[in-house]
Short mmCIF file of C-alpha atoms in Angstrom, two decimals:
data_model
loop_
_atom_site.label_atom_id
_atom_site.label_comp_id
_atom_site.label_asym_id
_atom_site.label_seq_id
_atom_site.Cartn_x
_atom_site.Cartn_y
_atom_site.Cartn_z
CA UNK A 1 11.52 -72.44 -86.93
CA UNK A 2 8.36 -70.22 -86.43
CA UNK A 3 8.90 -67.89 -83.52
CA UNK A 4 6.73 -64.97 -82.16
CA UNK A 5 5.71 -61.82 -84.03
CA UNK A 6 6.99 -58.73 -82.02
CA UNK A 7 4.60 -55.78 -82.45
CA UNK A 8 5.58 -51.95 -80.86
CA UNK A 9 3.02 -49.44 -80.52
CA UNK A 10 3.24 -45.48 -79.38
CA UNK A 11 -0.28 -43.76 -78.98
CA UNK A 12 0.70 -40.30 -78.61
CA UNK A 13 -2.93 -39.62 -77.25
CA UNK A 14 -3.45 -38.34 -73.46
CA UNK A 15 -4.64 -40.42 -70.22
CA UNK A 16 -3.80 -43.85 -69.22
CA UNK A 17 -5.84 -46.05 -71.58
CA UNK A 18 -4.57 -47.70 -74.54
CA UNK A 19 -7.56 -47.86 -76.59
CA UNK A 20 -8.20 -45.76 -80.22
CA UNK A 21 -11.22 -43.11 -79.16
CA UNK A 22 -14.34 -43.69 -80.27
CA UNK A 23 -15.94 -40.31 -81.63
CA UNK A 24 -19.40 -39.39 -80.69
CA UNK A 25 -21.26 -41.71 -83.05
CA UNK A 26 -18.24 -43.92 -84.12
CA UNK A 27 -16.73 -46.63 -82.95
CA UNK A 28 -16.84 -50.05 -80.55
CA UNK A 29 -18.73 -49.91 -77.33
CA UNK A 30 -16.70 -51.45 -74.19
CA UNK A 31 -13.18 -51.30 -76.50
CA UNK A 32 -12.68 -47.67 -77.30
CA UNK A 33 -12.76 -44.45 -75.29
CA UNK A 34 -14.50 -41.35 -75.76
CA UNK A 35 -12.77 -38.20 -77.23
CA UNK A 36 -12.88 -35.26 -79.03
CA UNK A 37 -10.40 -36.62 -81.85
CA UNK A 38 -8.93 -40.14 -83.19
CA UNK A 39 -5.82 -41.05 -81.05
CA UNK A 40 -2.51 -41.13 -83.52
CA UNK A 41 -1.52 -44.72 -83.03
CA UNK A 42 1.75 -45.82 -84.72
CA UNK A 43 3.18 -49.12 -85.11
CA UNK A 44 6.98 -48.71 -85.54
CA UNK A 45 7.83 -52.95 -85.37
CA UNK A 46 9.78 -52.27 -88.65
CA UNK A 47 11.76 -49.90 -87.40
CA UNK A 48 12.65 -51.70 -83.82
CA UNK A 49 15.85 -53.50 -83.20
CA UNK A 50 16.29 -54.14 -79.75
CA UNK A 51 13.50 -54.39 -76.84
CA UNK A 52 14.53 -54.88 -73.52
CA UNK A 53 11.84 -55.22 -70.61
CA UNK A 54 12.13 -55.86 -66.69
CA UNK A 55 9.37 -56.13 -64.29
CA UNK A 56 9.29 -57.66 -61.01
CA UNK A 57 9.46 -58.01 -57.43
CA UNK A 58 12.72 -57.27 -54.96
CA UNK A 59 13.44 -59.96 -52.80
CA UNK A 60 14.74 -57.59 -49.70
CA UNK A 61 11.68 -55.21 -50.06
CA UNK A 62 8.95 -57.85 -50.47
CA UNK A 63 7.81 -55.14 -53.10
CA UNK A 64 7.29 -55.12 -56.66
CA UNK A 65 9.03 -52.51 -58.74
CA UNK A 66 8.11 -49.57 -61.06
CA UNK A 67 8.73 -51.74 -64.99
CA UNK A 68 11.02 -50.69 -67.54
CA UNK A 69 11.15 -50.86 -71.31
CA UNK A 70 14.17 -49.77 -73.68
CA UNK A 71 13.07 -49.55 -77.02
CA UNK A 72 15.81 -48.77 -79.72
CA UNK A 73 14.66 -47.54 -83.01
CA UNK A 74 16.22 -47.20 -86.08
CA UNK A 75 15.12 -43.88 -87.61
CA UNK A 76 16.59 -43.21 -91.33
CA UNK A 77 14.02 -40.40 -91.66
CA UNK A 78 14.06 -38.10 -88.95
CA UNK A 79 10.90 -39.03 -87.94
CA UNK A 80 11.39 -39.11 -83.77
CA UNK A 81 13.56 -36.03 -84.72
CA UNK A 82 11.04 -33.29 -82.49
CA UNK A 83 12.26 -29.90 -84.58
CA UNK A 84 11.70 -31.77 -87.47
CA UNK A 85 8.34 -29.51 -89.05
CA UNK A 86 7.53 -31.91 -91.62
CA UNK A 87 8.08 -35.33 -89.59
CA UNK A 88 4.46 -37.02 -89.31
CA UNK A 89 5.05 -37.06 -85.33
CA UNK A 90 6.06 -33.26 -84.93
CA UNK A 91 4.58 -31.86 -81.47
CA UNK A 92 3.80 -35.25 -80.74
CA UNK A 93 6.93 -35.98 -79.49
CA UNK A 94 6.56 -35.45 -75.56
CA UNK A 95 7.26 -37.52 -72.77
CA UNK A 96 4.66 -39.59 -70.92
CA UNK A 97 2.64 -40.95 -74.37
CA UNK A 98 1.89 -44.61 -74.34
CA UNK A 99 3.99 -47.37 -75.96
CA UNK A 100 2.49 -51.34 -75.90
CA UNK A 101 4.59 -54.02 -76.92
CA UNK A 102 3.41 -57.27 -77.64
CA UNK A 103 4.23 -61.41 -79.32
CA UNK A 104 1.56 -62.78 -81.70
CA UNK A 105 2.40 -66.49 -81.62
CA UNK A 106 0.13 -68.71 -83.13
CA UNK A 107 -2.58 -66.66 -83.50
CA UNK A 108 -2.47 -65.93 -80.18
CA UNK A 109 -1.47 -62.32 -78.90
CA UNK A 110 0.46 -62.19 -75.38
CA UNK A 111 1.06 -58.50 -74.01
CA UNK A 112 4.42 -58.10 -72.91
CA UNK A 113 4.87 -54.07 -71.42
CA UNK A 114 2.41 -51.31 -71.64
CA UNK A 115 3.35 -47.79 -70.16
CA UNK A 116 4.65 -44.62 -70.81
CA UNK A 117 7.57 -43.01 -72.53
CA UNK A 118 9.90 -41.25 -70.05
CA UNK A 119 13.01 -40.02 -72.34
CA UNK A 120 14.06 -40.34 -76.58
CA UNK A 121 17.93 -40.51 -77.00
CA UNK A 122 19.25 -39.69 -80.14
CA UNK A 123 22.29 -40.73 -81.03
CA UNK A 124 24.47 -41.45 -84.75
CA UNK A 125 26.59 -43.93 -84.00
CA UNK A 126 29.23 -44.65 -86.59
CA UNK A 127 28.17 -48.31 -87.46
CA UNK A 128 24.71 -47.01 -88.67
CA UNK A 129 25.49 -44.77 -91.23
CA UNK A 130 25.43 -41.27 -91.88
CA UNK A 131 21.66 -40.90 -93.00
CA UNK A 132 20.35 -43.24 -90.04
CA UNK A 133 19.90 -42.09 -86.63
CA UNK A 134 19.07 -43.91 -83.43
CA UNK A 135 15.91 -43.17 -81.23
CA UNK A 136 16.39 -44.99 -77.87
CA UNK A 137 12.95 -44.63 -75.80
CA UNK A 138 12.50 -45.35 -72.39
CA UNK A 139 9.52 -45.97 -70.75
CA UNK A 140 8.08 -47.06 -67.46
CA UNK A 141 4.66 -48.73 -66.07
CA UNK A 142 2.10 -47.43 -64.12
CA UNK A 143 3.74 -47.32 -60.98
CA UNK A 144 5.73 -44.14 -61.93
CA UNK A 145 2.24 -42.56 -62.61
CA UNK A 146 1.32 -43.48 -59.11
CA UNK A 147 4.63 -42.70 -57.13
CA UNK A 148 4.49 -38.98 -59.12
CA UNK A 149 1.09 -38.56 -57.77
CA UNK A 150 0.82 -36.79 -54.40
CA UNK A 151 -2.20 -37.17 -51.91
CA UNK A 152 -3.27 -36.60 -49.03
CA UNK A 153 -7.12 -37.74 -47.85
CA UNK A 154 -8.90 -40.49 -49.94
CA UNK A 155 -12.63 -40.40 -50.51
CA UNK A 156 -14.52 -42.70 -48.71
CA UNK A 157 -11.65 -44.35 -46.99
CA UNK A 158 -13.29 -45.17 -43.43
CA UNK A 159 -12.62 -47.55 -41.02
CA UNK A 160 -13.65 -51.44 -41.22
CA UNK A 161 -12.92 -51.28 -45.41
CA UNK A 162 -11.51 -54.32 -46.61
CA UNK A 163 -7.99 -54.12 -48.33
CA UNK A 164 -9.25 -54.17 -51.84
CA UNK A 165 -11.68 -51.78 -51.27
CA UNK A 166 -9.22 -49.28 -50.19
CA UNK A 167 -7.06 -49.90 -53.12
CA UNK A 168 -9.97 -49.20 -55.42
CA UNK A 169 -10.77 -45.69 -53.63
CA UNK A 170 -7.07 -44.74 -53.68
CA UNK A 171 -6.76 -45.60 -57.04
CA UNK A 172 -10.22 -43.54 -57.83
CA UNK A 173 -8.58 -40.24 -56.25
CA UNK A 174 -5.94 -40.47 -58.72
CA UNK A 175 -8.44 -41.45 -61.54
CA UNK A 176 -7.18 -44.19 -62.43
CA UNK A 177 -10.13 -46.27 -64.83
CA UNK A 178 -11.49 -49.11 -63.35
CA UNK A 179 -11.08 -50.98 -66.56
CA UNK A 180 -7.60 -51.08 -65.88
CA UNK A 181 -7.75 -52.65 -62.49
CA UNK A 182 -7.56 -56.13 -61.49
CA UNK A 183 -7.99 -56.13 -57.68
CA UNK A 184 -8.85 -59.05 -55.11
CA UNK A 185 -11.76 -58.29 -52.58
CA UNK A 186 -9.12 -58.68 -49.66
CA UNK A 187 -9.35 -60.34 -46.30
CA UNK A 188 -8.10 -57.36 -43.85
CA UNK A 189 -10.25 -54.54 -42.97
CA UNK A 190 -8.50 -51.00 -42.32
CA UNK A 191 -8.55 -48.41 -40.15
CA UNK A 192 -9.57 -45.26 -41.57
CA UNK A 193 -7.30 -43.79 -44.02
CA UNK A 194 -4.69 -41.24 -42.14
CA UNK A 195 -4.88 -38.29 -44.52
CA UNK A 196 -1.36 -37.57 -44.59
CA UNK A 197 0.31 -36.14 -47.46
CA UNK A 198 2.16 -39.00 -49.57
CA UNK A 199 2.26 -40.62 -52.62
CA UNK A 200 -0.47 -42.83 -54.50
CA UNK A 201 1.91 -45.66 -54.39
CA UNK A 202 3.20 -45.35 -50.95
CA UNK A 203 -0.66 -45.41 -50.03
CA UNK A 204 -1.15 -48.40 -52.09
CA UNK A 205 1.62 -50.23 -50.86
CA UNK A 206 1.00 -49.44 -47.53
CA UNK A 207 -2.41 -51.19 -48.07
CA UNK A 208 -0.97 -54.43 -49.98
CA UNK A 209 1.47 -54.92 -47.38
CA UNK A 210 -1.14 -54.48 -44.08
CA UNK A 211 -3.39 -57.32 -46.12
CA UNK A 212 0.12 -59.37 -46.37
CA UNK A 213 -0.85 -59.17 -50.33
CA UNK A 214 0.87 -58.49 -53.36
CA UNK A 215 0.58 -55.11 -55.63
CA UNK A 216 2.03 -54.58 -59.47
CA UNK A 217 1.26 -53.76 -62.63
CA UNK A 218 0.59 -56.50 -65.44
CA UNK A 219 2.06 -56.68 -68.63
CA UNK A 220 -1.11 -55.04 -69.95
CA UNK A 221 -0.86 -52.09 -68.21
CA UNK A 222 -3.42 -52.62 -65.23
CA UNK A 223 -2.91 -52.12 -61.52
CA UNK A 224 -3.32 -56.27 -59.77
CA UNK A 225 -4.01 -56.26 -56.19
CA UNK A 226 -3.77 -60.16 -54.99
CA UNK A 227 -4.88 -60.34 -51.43
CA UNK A 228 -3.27 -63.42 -49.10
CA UNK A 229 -5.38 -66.52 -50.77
CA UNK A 230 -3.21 -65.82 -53.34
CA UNK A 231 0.08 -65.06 -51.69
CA UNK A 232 -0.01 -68.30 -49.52
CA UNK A 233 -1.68 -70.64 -51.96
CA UNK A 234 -0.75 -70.01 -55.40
CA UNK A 235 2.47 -71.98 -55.25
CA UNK A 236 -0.03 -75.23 -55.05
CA UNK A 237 -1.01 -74.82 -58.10
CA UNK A 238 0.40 -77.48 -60.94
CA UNK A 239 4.08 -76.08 -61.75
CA UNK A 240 5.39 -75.97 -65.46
CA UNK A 241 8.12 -78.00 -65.20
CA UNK A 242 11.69 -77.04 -66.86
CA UNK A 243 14.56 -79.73 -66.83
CA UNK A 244 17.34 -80.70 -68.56
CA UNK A 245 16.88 -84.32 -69.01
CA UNK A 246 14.23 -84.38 -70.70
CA UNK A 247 11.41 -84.36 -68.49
CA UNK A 248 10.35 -81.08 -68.71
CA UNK A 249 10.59 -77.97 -70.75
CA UNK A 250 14.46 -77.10 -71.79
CA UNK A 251 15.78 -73.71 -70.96
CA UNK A 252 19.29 -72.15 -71.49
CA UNK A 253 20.72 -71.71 -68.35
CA UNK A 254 19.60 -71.51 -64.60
CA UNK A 255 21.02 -70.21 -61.52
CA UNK A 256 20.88 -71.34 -57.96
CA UNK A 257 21.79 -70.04 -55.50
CA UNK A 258 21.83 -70.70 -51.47
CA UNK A 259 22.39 -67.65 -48.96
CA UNK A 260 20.62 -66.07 -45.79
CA UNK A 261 19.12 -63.32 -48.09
CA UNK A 262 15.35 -64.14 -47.28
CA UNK A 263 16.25 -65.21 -43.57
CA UNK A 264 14.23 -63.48 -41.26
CA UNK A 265 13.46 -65.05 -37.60
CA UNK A 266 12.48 -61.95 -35.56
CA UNK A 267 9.85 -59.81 -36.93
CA UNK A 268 7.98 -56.59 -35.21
CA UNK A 269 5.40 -55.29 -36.99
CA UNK A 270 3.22 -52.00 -35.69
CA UNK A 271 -0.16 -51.06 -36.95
CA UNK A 272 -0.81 -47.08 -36.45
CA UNK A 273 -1.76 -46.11 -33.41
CA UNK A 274 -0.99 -49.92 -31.93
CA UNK A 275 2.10 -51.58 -30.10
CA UNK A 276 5.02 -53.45 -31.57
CA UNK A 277 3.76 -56.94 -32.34
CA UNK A 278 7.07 -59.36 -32.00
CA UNK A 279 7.48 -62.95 -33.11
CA UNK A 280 10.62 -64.63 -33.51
CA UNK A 281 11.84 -68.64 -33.91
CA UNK A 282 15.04 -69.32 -31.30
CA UNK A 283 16.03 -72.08 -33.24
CA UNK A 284 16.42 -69.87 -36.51
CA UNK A 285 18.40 -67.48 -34.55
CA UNK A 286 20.64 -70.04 -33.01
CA UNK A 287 21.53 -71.44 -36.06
CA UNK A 288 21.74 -68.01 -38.86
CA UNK A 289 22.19 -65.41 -35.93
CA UNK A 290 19.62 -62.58 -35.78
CA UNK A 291 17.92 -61.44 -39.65
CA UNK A 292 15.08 -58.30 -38.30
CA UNK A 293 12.35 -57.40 -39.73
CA UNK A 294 10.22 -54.49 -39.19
CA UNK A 295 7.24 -52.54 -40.54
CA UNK A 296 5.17 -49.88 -38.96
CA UNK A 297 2.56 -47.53 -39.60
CA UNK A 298 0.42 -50.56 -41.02
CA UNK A 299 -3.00 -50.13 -41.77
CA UNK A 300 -4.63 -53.45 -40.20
CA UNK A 301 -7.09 -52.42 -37.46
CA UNK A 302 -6.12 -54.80 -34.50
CA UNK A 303 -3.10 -55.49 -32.58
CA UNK A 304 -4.14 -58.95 -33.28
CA UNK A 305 -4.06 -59.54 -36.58
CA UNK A 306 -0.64 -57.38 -36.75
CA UNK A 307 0.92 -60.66 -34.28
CA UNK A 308 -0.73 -63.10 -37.21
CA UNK A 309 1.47 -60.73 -39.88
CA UNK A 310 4.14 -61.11 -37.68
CA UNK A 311 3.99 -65.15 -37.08
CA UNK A 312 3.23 -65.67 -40.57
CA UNK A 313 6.67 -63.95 -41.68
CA UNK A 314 8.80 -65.47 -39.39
CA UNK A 315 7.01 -68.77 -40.19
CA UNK A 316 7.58 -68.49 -43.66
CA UNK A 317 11.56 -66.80 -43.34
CA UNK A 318 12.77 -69.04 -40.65
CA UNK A 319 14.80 -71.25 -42.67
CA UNK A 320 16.14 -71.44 -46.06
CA UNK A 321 17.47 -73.74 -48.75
CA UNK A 322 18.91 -73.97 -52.21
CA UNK A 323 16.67 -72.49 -54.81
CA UNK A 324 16.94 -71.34 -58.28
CA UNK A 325 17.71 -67.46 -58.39
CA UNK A 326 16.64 -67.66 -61.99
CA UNK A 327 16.43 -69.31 -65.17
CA UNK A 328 16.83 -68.13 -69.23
CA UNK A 329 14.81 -69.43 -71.70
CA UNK A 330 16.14 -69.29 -75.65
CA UNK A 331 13.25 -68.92 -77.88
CA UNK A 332 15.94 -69.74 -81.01
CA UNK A 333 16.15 -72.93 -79.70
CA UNK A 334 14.63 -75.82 -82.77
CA UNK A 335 11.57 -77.05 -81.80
CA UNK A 336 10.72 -75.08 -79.23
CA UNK A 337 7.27 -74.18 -78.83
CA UNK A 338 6.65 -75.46 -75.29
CA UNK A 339 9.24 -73.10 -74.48
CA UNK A 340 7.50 -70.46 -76.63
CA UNK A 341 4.45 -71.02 -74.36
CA UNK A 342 5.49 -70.97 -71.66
CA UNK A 343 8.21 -67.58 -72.01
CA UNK A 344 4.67 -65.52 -73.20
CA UNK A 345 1.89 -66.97 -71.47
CA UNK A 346 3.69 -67.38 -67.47
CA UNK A 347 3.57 -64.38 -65.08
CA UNK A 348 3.98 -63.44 -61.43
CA UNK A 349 2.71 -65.98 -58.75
CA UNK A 350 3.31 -68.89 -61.79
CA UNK A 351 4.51 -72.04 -59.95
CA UNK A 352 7.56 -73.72 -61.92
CA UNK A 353 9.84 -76.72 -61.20
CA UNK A 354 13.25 -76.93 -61.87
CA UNK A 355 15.76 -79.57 -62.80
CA UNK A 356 18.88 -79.26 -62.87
CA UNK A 357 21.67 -82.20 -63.25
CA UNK A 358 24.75 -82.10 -61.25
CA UNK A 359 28.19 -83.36 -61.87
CA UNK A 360 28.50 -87.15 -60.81
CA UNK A 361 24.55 -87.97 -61.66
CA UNK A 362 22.79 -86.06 -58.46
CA UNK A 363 20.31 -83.71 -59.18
CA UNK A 364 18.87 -79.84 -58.05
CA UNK A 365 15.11 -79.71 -57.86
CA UNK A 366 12.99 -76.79 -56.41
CA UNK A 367 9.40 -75.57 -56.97
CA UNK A 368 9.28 -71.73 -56.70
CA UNK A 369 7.39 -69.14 -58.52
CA UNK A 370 8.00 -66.74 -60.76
CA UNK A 371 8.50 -62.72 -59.43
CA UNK A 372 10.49 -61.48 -62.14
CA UNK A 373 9.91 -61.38 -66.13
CA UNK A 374 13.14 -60.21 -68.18
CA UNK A 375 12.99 -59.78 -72.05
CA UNK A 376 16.11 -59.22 -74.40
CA UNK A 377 14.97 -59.23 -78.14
CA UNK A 378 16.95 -58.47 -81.20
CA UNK A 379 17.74 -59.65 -84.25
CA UNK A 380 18.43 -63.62 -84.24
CA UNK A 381 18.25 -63.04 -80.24
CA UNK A 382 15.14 -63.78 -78.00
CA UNK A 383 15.48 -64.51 -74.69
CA UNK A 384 13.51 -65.09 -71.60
CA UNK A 385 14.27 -65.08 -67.85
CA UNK A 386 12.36 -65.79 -65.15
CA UNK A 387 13.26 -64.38 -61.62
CA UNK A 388 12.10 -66.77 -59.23
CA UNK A 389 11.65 -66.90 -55.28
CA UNK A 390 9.53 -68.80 -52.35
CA UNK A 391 6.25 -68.16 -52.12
CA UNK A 392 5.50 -64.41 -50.55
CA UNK A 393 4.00 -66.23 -47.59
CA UNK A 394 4.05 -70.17 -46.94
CA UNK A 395 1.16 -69.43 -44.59
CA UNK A 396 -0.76 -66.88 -42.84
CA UNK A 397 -3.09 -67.29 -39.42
CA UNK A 398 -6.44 -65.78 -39.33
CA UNK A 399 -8.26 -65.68 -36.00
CA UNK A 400 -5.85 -68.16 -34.97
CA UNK A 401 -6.31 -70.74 -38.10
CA UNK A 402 -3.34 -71.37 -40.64
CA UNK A 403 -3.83 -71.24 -44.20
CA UNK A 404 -1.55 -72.35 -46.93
CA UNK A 405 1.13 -74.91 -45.93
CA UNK A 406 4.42 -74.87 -44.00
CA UNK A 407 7.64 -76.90 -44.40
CA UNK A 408 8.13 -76.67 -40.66
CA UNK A 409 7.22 -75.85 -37.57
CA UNK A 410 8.53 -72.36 -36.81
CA UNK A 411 5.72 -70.32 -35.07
CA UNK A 412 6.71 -68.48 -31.60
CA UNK A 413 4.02 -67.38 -29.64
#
């Protein structure tokens, strides 16, 4: 059984980028960054034995979350010991450096977290020995860089930007490099930024959410912006298909689960300096009771297109059905390299099917996508789950035109 080549990297260099710095006169054009000195990059795979990542999107908030990444290492020389004078990584040994993990599988690398070291735990516990110690790091993604930043006007920010736009100048005022940025033009313009003191991220989101778009960071390390083509169409894509009868890719276990949790058939949604925008679906609240949902101080510039953001929600919240909460994919598993695949190379905004067979022949079958990426690796243990959920948005209106699709008719006007 061939399986994936797990490779851990710490550059204990300064700023946000990844890449070894090119000297003045040395190096690679386009890959590595200017500096005054070569970054110390160390690759401690050899001394890893457990990884554990999580990145994703709540389903309550709409939002996705700051990523995590517990690395445990296995130090039998002192090296991540800080007071240790002689250790090759003494005064290196400070919080916020970089650590990148990624899978080679064949010949084919897949990153799988890149951010920054927030704690090392040292600890001797009595199955490793006297002379070994244990380093447990933990590290987060860019959003914690962007949450920790406070500001208060943004450069440039006037009214009638589009959404992407203003993601890119919030993004410059905490100098963030545009090589790490994957951002959608956007299809909502903005009023003029309010200059109000806040954080980076509560600036961005409050932009993602007025373009009804999507904001993370990728298991590269760069800030994605996806603006509403995205959130409403994406799930029409061609699904990877996981069953377990033999129609699709096998996986380990999958959970479904029906509840109200992403009901919501009222919603009111306020743009700054604009009036409560309502929409709501009588049938939806006849049948689940009352689920509310509101936002304010939104950023679109029209009371107008804050009553689209409303219809679209409740269009797309209205009703619910059986889906699949999750599934776990076990890269031990023989023959498994469709399964290998498809664990590194899907993401956020992936469409997958599921099949699941039930007791008595009947079957469970959903097409969601994927808003959650969970990684447990240690030795003779890899696995995979996906946290799936219904598409961000089934549709949105534009100057009174739907886009994407919808199961039903649910609009109130």
């Amino acid at each position: 059984m061939t399986l994936p080549v797990i490779t851990a990297l710490i550059n204990f260099s300064t700023g946000p980028a990844f890449a070894q710095t090119m000297i003045l006169d040395s190096g690679i054009l386009d890959t590595n960054v200017l500096g005054d000195s070569a970054a110390v990059i160390v690759d401690v795979s050899n001394q890893v034995n457990r990884i554990e990542t999580n990145r994703g999107r709540t389903a309550l908030s709409d939002q996705f979350q700051t990523g995590a990444l517990t690395l445990r290492i296995v130090d039998q020389n002192g090296d991540f010991n800080p007071q240790n004078t002689t250790g090759p990584y003494y005064n290196l040994l400070t919080p916020m450096k970089k650590v990148q993990i990624s899978a080679t599988y064949s010949s084919v690398t897949y990153p799988i977290f890149q951010g920054f070291i927030t704690s090392y735990v040292t600890t001797y516990p009595e199955e490793s020995g006297e002379d070994v110690a244990i380093t447990t790091i933990q590290a987060v993604d860019a959003f914690r860089l962007a949450q920790v930043a406070q500001i208060s006007t943004v450069t440039g920010a006037t009214a009638g930007d589009l959404a992407g736009t203003r993601i890119n100048e919030i993004l410059d005022e905490i100098g963030w490099p545009a090589t790490m940025r994957d951002v959608d033009a956007g299809l909502t313009t903005m009023q003029a930024d309010p200059g109000t003191n806040r954080t980076a991220l509560q600036a961005l989101t409050t932009v993602a959410t007025s373009e009804y778009g999507a904001l993370y960071v990728d298991a590269s390390g760069s800030f994605v912006f996806q603006d509403r083509d995205v959130t409403a169409g994406s799930i029409g894509g061609s699904p990877t298909v996981f069953a377990d009868n033999g129609t699709g890719i096998d996986y380990f276990d999958a959970s479904w689960i029906l509840n109200d949790t992403l009901i919501f058939n009222k919603a009111t949604i306020t743009r700054t300096g604009g009036t409560a925008q309502v929409a709501s679906n009588q049938d939806s609240i006849d049948k689940y009771f009352l689920h509310s949902y509101f936002l304010d101080n939104l950023l679109m510039e029209t009371d107008p297109v804050a009553l689209d953001y409303a219809q679209a929600y409740v269009a797309s919240r209205a009703e619910t059905s059986i889906r699949v909460d999750s599934i776990v994919l076990d890269l031990y598993t023989d023959n498994y390299n469709s399964g290998i695949l498809a664990a590194l190379g899907l993401d956020f905004f992936d469409p997958i099917k599921v099949i699941t067979t039930q007791p008595g022949g009947s079957t469970l079958e959903k097409t969601l996508q994927i808003f959650g990426v969970r990684m447990n690796v240690s030795p003779n243990n890899w696995k995979v789950q996906f946290n799936t959920l219904e598409p961000i948005l089934d549709a949105f209106i534009l100057n009174d035109t739907i886009y994407g699709t919808l199961d039903y008719n649910v609009l109130s006007y």
